[in-house]
CSV table of C-alpha atoms in Angstrom, one decimal:
chain,number,residue,atom,x,y,z
I,201,MET,CA,-90.6,-17.4,28.5
I,202,ALA,CA,-89.8,-13.8,29.5
I,203,GLY,CA,-89.1,-11.6,26.5
I,204,LEU,CA,-90.8,-13.9,24.0
I,205,GLY,CA,-92.6,-11.1,22.3
I,206,LYS,CA,-89.4,-9.1,21.6
I,207,PHE,CA,-87.7,-12.3,20.5
I,208,LEU,CA,-90.4,-13.1,18.0
I,209,VAL,CA,-90.2,-9.5,16.6
I,210,ARG,CA,-86.4,-9.7,16.3
I,211,ARG,CA,-86.6,-13.1,14.5
I,212,GLY,CA,-89.4,-11.8,12.3
I,213,LEU,CA,-87.2,-9.0,11.1
I,214,THR,CA,-84.3,-11.4,10.3
I,215,PHE,CA,-86.8,-13.4,8.1
I,216,ILE,CA,-86.9,-10.7,5.5
I,217,PRO,CA,-83.1,-10.6,4.5
I,218,THR,CA,-83.0,-14.4,4.7
I,219,LEU,CA,-85.9,-14.9,2.3
I,220,ILE,CA,-84.6,-12.2,-0.1
I,221,GLY,CA,-81.0,-13.7,0.1
I,222,VAL,CA,-82.2,-17.2,-0.8
I,223,THR,CA,-84.4,-16.1,-3.7
I,224,LEU,CA,-81.6,-13.8,-5.0
I,225,ILE,CA,-79.1,-16.7,-5.0
I,226,VAL,CA,-81.5,-18.9,-7.0
I,227,PHE,CA,-82.2,-16.1,-9.4
I,228,ILE,CA,-78.5,-15.4,-10.0
I,229,ILE,CA,-77.9,-19.1,-10.7
I,230,ALA,CA,-80.8,-19.2,-13.1
I,231,TYR,CA,-79.6,-15.9,-14.7
I,232,VAL,CA,-76.0,-16.9,-15.4
I,233,ILE,CA,-76.4,-20.5,-16.5
I,234,PRO,CA,-76.0,-20.9,-20.3
I,235,ALA,CA,-79.6,-21.8,-21.3
I,236,ASN,CA,-82.5,-20.3,-23.1
I,237,PRO,CA,-85.5,-20.7,-20.9
I,238,VAL,CA,-87.7,-18.5,-23.2
I,239,ARG,CA,-87.4,-21.0,-26.1
I,240,ALA,CA,-88.2,-23.9,-23.8
I,241,TRP,CA,-91.3,-22.1,-22.5
I,242,ALA,CA,-92.4,-21.2,-26.1
I,243,GLY,CA,-92.3,-24.8,-27.3
I,244,GLY,CA,-88.7,-25.7,-28.0
I,245,GLU,CA,-86.9,-25.5,-31.4
I,246,LYS,CA,-90.1,-25.0,-33.4
I,247,ALA,CA,-91.1,-21.9,-31.4
I,248,SER,CA,-91.8,-18.8,-33.5
I,249,GLN,CA,-89.8,-15.6,-33.0
I,250,ALA,CA,-93.0,-13.7,-32.3
I,251,ALA,CA,-93.9,-16.1,-29.4
I,252,ILE,CA,-90.4,-15.8,-28.0
I,253,GLU,CA,-90.5,-12.0,-28.1
I,254,MET,CA,-94.0,-12.0,-26.4
I,255,ILE,CA,-92.8,-14.2,-23.5
I,256,LYS,CA,-89.7,-12.0,-23.1
I,257,LYS,CA,-91.8,-8.9,-22.7
I,258,GLU,CA,-94.3,-10.7,-20.4
I,259,TYR,CA,-91.6,-11.8,-18.0
I,260,HIS,CA,-89.4,-8.7,-18.4
I,261,LEU,CA,-86.6,-10.9,-19.7
I,262,ASP,CA,-85.6,-8.0,-22.1
I,263,GLN,CA,-84.9,-5.8,-19.1
I,264,PRO,CA,-81.8,-5.6,-16.8
I,265,TRP,CA,-81.3,-8.4,-14.2
I,266,TYR,CA,-82.5,-6.3,-11.3
I,267,ASP,CA,-85.8,-5.5,-13.1
I,268,GLN,CA,-86.3,-9.2,-13.7
I,269,TYR,CA,-85.6,-10.0,-10.1
I,270,TRP,CA,-88.0,-7.3,-8.8
I,271,PHE,CA,-90.7,-8.6,-11.3
I,272,LEU,CA,-90.3,-12.1,-9.9
I,273,LEU,CA,-90.3,-11.1,-6.3
I,274,LYS,CA,-93.3,-8.7,-6.7
I,275,GLY,CA,-95.2,-11.4,-8.6
I,276,LEU,CA,-94.5,-13.9,-5.8
I,277,PHE,CA,-95.8,-11.6,-3.0
I,278,THR,CA,-98.9,-10.6,-5.0
I,279,ASN,CA,-99.5,-14.1,-6.4
I,280,LYS,CA,-99.6,-12.6,-9.9
I,281,LEU,CA,-96.5,-14.4,-11.1
I,282,LEU,CA,-97.7,-17.0,-13.7
I,283,ASP,CA,-96.1,-20.3,-14.4
I,284,PRO,CA,-95.1,-20.1,-18.1
I,285,LEU,CA,-95.9,-23.8,-18.6
I,286,ASN,CA,-99.6,-23.7,-17.6
I,287,GLN,CA,-100.4,-19.9,-17.1
I,288,GLU,CA,-101.5,-20.5,-13.5
I,289,PRO,CA,-100.2,-18.4,-10.6
I,290,VAL,CA,-97.0,-20.1,-9.2
I,291,PHE,CA,-98.2,-20.0,-5.6
I,292,SER,CA,-101.6,-21.5,-6.6
I,293,ASN,CA,-99.7,-24.4,-8.2
I,294,ILE,CA,-97.6,-24.8,-5.1
I,295,GLY,CA,-100.6,-24.5,-2.8
I,296,ASN,CA,-102.5,-27.2,-4.7
I,297,ARG,CA,-99.5,-29.6,-4.2
I,298,PHE,CA,-98.5,-28.5,-0.7
I,299,VAL,CA,-101.2,-30.8,1.0
I,300,VAL,CA,-99.6,-33.9,-0.5
I,301,THR,CA,-96.1,-32.9,0.4
I,302,PHE,CA,-97.1,-31.8,4.0
I,303,GLN,CA,-99.0,-35.1,4.6
I,304,LEU,CA,-96.0,-37.1,3.3
I,305,ALA,CA,-93.7,-35.2,5.6
I,306,LEU,CA,-96.1,-35.8,8.5
I,307,PHE,CA,-96.0,-39.6,8.0
I,308,ALA,CA,-92.2,-39.4,7.6
I,309,PHE,CA,-91.8,-37.4,10.8
I,310,PHE,CA,-94.0,-39.9,12.7
I,311,PHE,CA,-91.6,-42.7,11.7
I,312,VAL,CA,-88.6,-40.6,12.5
I,313,VAL,CA,-89.8,-40.0,16.1
I,314,LEU,CA,-91.2,-43.6,16.5
I,315,ILE,CA,-87.9,-45.2,15.4
I,316,GLY,CA,-85.2,-42.7,16.2
I,317,LEU,CA,-86.0,-41.6,19.8
I,318,PRO,CA,-86.6,-45.0,21.5
I,319,LEU,CA,-83.8,-46.8,19.7
I,320,GLY,CA,-81.4,-44.0,20.5
I,321,ILE,CA,-82.3,-44.2,24.2
I,322,ILE,CA,-82.0,-48.0,24.2
I,323,SER,CA,-78.6,-47.7,22.5
I,324,ALA,CA,-77.5,-45.3,25.2
I,325,LEU,CA,-78.8,-47.4,28.1
I,326,LYS,CA,-77.0,-50.5,26.6
I,327,ARG,CA,-73.8,-48.6,25.9
I,328,ASN,CA,-71.0,-50.7,24.5
I,329,SER,CA,-73.1,-53.9,24.5
I,330,ALA,CA,-74.0,-56.1,21.6
I,331,THR,CA,-77.4,-54.3,21.4
I,332,ASP,CA,-75.7,-50.9,21.3
I,333,MET,CA,-73.4,-52.2,18.5
I,334,ALA,CA,-76.3,-53.6,16.5
I,335,LEU,CA,-78.4,-50.4,16.8
I,336,ARG,CA,-75.4,-48.2,15.8
I,337,ILE,CA,-74.8,-50.4,12.7
I,338,LEU,CA,-78.6,-50.2,11.9
I,339,ALA,CA,-78.5,-46.4,12.2
I,340,LEU,CA,-75.4,-46.3,9.9
I,341,ILE,CA,-77.3,-48.4,7.3
I,342,PHE,CA,-80.3,-46.1,7.5
I,343,ILE,CA,-78.2,-43.0,6.9
I,344,SER,CA,-75.9,-44.3,4.2
I,345,THR,CA,-78.3,-46.3,2.0
I,346,PRO,CA,-79.5,-44.2,-1.0
I,347,ILE,CA,-83.2,-43.4,-0.7
I,348,TYR,CA,-84.0,-44.8,-4.2
I,349,VAL,CA,-82.5,-48.2,-3.2
I,350,ILE,CA,-84.6,-48.2,0.0
I,351,ALA,CA,-87.7,-47.1,-2.0
I,352,TYR,CA,-87.6,-49.9,-4.6
I,353,LEU,CA,-86.6,-52.5,-1.9
I,354,PHE,CA,-89.7,-51.5,0.2
I,355,ILE,CA,-92.0,-51.5,-2.9
I,356,TRP,CA,-90.8,-55.0,-3.7
I,357,LEU,CA,-91.4,-56.2,-0.1
I,358,PHE,CA,-94.5,-54.3,1.0
I,359,PHE,CA,-96.4,-53.9,-2.3
I,360,LEU,CA,-95.4,-56.7,-4.6
I,361,HIS,CA,-94.7,-59.4,-2.0
I,362,TRP,CA,-96.9,-58.7,0.9
I,363,SER,CA,-99.6,-56.3,-0.6
I,364,MET,CA,-99.6,-54.1,2.4
I,365,THR,CA,-100.0,-50.8,0.6
I,366,THR,CA,-101.4,-49.0,-2.4
I,367,LEU,CA,-99.4,-47.0,-4.9
I,368,ALA,CA,-102.0,-45.6,-7.3
I,369,GLY,CA,-103.9,-42.3,-7.1
I,370,ILE,CA,-104.5,-40.0,-4.1
I,371,PRO,CA,-107.5,-40.7,-1.9
I,372,PRO,CA,-109.8,-37.7,-1.5
I,373,GLY,CA,-110.1,-36.1,1.9
I,374,PRO,CA,-113.2,-36.5,4.2
I,375,PRO,CA,-116.3,-34.5,3.2
I,376,HIS,CA,-115.9,-32.1,6.1
I,377,ALA,CA,-112.5,-30.4,5.9
I,378,ILE,CA,-111.1,-28.6,9.0
I,379,THR,CA,-107.3,-28.3,8.5
I,380,HIS,CA,-107.4,-29.4,4.8
I,381,ILE,CA,-104.8,-32.1,5.6
I,382,PRO,CA,-106.8,-35.2,4.8
I,383,VAL,CA,-105.3,-37.6,7.4
I,384,ILE,CA,-105.7,-35.0,10.2
I,385,ASP,CA,-109.3,-34.2,9.1
I,386,ALA,CA,-110.2,-37.9,9.0
I,387,LEU,CA,-108.9,-38.2,12.6
I,388,LEU,CA,-110.8,-35.1,13.8
I,389,THR,CA,-114.0,-36.1,12.1
I,390,LEU,CA,-113.7,-39.8,13.1
I,391,ASP,CA,-113.9,-40.9,9.5
I,392,TRP,CA,-112.0,-44.1,10.0
I,393,GLY,CA,-112.6,-45.4,6.5
I,394,ASN,CA,-111.0,-42.4,4.9
I,395,PHE,CA,-108.2,-42.5,7.6
I,396,VAL,CA,-107.3,-46.1,6.6
I,397,GLN,CA,-107.2,-45.0,2.9
I,398,GLN,CA,-104.8,-42.2,3.7
I,399,VAL,CA,-102.6,-44.4,5.8
I,400,GLN,CA,-102.6,-47.2,3.1
I,401,ARG,CA,-101.4,-44.7,0.5
I,402,PHE,CA,-98.9,-42.6,2.5
I,403,TRP,CA,-97.3,-44.9,5.1
I,404,LEU,CA,-94.8,-46.5,2.8
I,405,PRO,CA,-93.5,-43.3,1.1
I,406,GLY,CA,-93.4,-41.7,4.6
I,407,PHE,CA,-91.4,-44.7,6.0
I,408,THR,CA,-89.0,-44.5,3.0
I,409,LEU,CA,-88.5,-40.7,3.4
I,410,GLY,CA,-88.1,-40.8,7.1
I,411,ILE,CA,-85.7,-43.8,7.4
I,412,ALA,CA,-82.4,-41.8,6.9
I,413,ALA,CA,-83.6,-39.0,9.3
I,414,ALA,CA,-84.5,-41.7,11.9
I,415,GLY,CA,-80.9,-43.0,11.7
I,416,VAL,CA,-79.5,-39.5,12.3
I,417,LEU,CA,-81.9,-39.0,15.3
I,418,MET,CA,-80.9,-42.4,16.8
I,419,ARG,CA,-77.2,-41.4,16.8
I,420,PHE,CA,-77.9,-37.9,18.1
I,421,THR,CA,-80.3,-39.1,20.8
I,422,ARG,CA,-77.7,-41.7,22.0
I,423,ASN,CA,-74.9,-39.2,22.2
I,424,SER,CA,-77.1,-36.5,23.9
I,425,PHE,CA,-78.4,-39.0,26.4
I,426,LEU,CA,-74.9,-40.2,27.3
I,427,GLU,CA,-73.7,-36.6,27.6
I,428,ALA,CA,-76.6,-35.7,30.0
I,429,TYR,CA,-76.0,-39.0,31.9
I,430,GLY,CA,-72.4,-38.0,32.6
I,431,ARG,CA,-73.1,-34.6,34.0
I,432,ASP,CA,-72.3,-33.7,37.7
I,433,SER,CA,-76.0,-33.1,38.4
I,434,THR,CA,-76.8,-36.7,37.3
I,435,LEU,CA,-73.9,-38.1,39.4
I,436,PHE,CA,-75.2,-36.2,42.4
I,437,LEU,CA,-78.6,-37.7,42.0
I,438,LYS,CA,-77.1,-41.2,41.7
I,439,ALA,CA,-75.0,-40.6,44.8
I,440,LYS,CA,-78.2,-39.7,46.7
I,441,GLY,CA,-79.8,-43.0,45.7
I,442,VAL,CA,-82.6,-41.5,43.5
I,443,PRO,CA,-84.7,-44.2,41.9
I,444,LYS,CA,-83.7,-45.1,38.3
I,445,SER,CA,-87.0,-44.1,36.8
I,446,ARG,CA,-86.6,-40.5,38.3
I,447,LEU,CA,-83.0,-40.4,37.3
I,448,TYR,CA,-83.8,-41.3,33.7
I,449,ARG,CA,-86.5,-38.7,33.5
I,450,HIS,CA,-84.0,-36.1,34.7
I,451,VAL,CA,-81.5,-37.2,32.1
I,452,LEU,CA,-84.1,-37.4,29.3
I,453,LYS,CA,-85.3,-33.8,30.0
I,454,ASN,CA,-81.7,-32.5,29.7
I,455,ALA,CA,-81.0,-34.6,26.6
I,456,LEU,CA,-84.1,-33.4,24.8
I,457,VAL,CA,-82.9,-29.8,24.4
I,458,PRO,CA,-80.5,-30.5,21.5
I,459,VAL,CA,-82.8,-33.2,20.2
I,460,ILE,CA,-85.6,-30.7,19.6
I,461,THR,CA,-83.3,-28.7,17.4
I,462,ILE,CA,-82.6,-31.7,15.3
I,463,LEU,CA,-86.3,-32.6,15.1
I,464,ALA,CA,-87.3,-29.1,14.0
I,465,LEU,CA,-84.6,-29.0,11.3
I,466,GLN,CA,-85.5,-32.6,10.2
I,467,PHE,CA,-89.1,-31.6,9.6
I,468,GLY,CA,-88.0,-28.8,7.4
I,469,GLY,CA,-85.6,-31.2,5.7
I,470,LEU,CA,-88.4,-33.7,5.2
I,471,LEU,CA,-90.6,-31.1,3.5
I,472,ALA,CA,-87.8,-30.0,1.2
I,473,GLY,CA,-86.4,-33.5,0.6
I,474,THR,CA,-89.4,-35.1,-1.2
I,475,PRO,CA,-88.5,-34.9,-4.9
I,476,ILE,CA,-87.1,-38.5,-5.2
I,477,THR,CA,-89.7,-40.0,-2.9
I,478,GLU,CA,-92.6,-38.3,-4.7
I,479,THR,CA,-91.2,-39.3,-8.1
I,480,ILE,CA,-90.8,-43.0,-7.2
I,481,PHE,CA,-94.2,-43.2,-5.5
I,482,ASN,CA,-96.0,-41.0,-8.0
I,483,LEU,CA,-97.2,-38.4,-5.5
I,484,PRO,CA,-98.1,-35.0,-7.1
I,485,GLY,CA,-96.4,-32.9,-4.5
I,486,ILE,CA,-94.1,-29.9,-4.4
I,487,GLY,CA,-91.0,-32.0,-4.9
I,488,LEU,CA,-92.3,-33.4,-8.2
I,489,TYR,CA,-93.3,-29.9,-9.2
I,490,ALA,CA,-89.7,-28.7,-8.5
I,491,LEU,CA,-88.2,-31.5,-10.5
I,492,ASN,CA,-90.4,-30.7,-13.5
I,493,ALA,CA,-89.5,-27.0,-13.1
I,494,ILE,CA,-85.8,-27.9,-13.3
I,495,GLU,CA,-86.4,-30.1,-16.4
I,496,TYR,CA,-88.2,-27.4,-18.3
I,497,LEU,CA,-86.1,-24.4,-17.0
I,498,ASP,CA,-89.2,-23.1,-15.3
I,499,PHE,CA,-87.4,-20.5,-13.2
I,500,PRO,CA,-90.6,-18.7,-11.8
I,501,ALA,CA,-91.8,-22.0,-10.4
I,502,LEU,CA,-88.3,-22.9,-9.1
I,503,ILE,CA,-87.9,-19.6,-7.3
I,504,GLY,CA,-91.4,-20.0,-5.8
I,505,VAL,CA,-90.6,-23.4,-4.5
I,506,THR,CA,-87.3,-22.1,-3.1
I,507,PHE,CA,-89.1,-19.3,-1.4
I,508,LEU,CA,-91.5,-21.7,0.3
I,509,TYR,CA,-88.7,-24.0,1.4
I,510,ALA,CA,-86.9,-20.9,2.9
I,511,ILE,CA,-90.0,-20.0,4.9
I,512,VAL,CA,-90.3,-23.6,6.1
I,513,PHE,CA,-86.7,-23.7,7.4
I,514,VAL,CA,-86.7,-20.3,9.1
I,515,THR,CA,-90.1,-21.2,10.7
I,516,ALA,CA,-88.8,-24.6,11.9
I,517,ASN,CA,-85.8,-22.8,13.5
I,518,LEU,CA,-88.1,-20.4,15.2
I,519,ILE,CA,-90.3,-23.2,16.6
I,520,ALA,CA,-87.1,-25.0,17.9
I,521,ASP,CA,-86.0,-21.8,19.7
I,522,VAL,CA,-89.4,-21.3,21.4
I,523,LEU,CA,-89.5,-25.0,22.4
I,524,TYR,CA,-86.1,-24.5,24.1
I,525,ALA,CA,-87.7,-22.3,26.8
I,526,ILE,CA,-90.5,-24.8,27.3
I,527,VAL,CA,-88.2,-27.8,27.8
I,528,ASP,CA,-85.5,-25.9,29.7
I,529,PRO,CA,-86.7,-23.1,32.0
I,530,ARG,CA,-83.1,-21.8,32.2
I,531,VAL,CA,-83.3,-20.5,28.7
I,532,ARG,CA,-84.1,-16.8,28.4
I,533,PHE,CA,-84.8,-14.8,25.2
């Protein structure tokens, strides 16, 4: 872990151009597309010219592109950029929806690890057997099936046929909030009634969202485990007659280093990949907010969501890099 402080400072400095670059690309795309967002914000074809001119002035849309971009960026950092559709600060809208999306991603991540890691290891241990072949086909099905097909199939099975979940409303969190993530707060405060309500509402959307990522993790874990199993150090331990349990612990420790990268990136992907899942399961999260922003040409909201996703991805990468040094002491910053 030597040099961790300097490493964090260096990575922190790289965050700035990354975040600016991502927001600039989204802004340029919004700027050049042949559409008239001002008329959409003002109410459509029936909007008066006075209302259109007022919105143009408020959002600096009558200024050069670099003034518009600076206005959006400054508004994001100061949380004074208003959503033109409801006149609430963009980041306040995102913050109100972040809890739902984060909790959904947590459930999805739980299923990714629960399914992907053990099945990937079993597939590697049973290499080229019927079990290995069945698990590889299963992973391929998970990865290649569109999420909306999986979602409606699961709704038919678990909601309509077996009544194992609820699909209406969002249960409130426990009375005493610690993290403001309801399922975690319910666990920490031992509020089991609320915990069951959260699980009943979120487990199926989380399972649906995480199934493709679980397939990816299965394939990656299998390959990483086999690669570590074939190293000279492993062959040396086998030649010494080391017990299998100790041998597998050694292989797993070496195989986990690249798996951590995948897990960190997958968590970022789960947070950013919720629009379809939230729409089908009627969850008022950031993904649904982003879809509405696209539909109504709500560029301030779209840039705000993109800015948040960029922060999530760079932070996930940073956490993965730090975990490298914890799992593999040979890694130095």
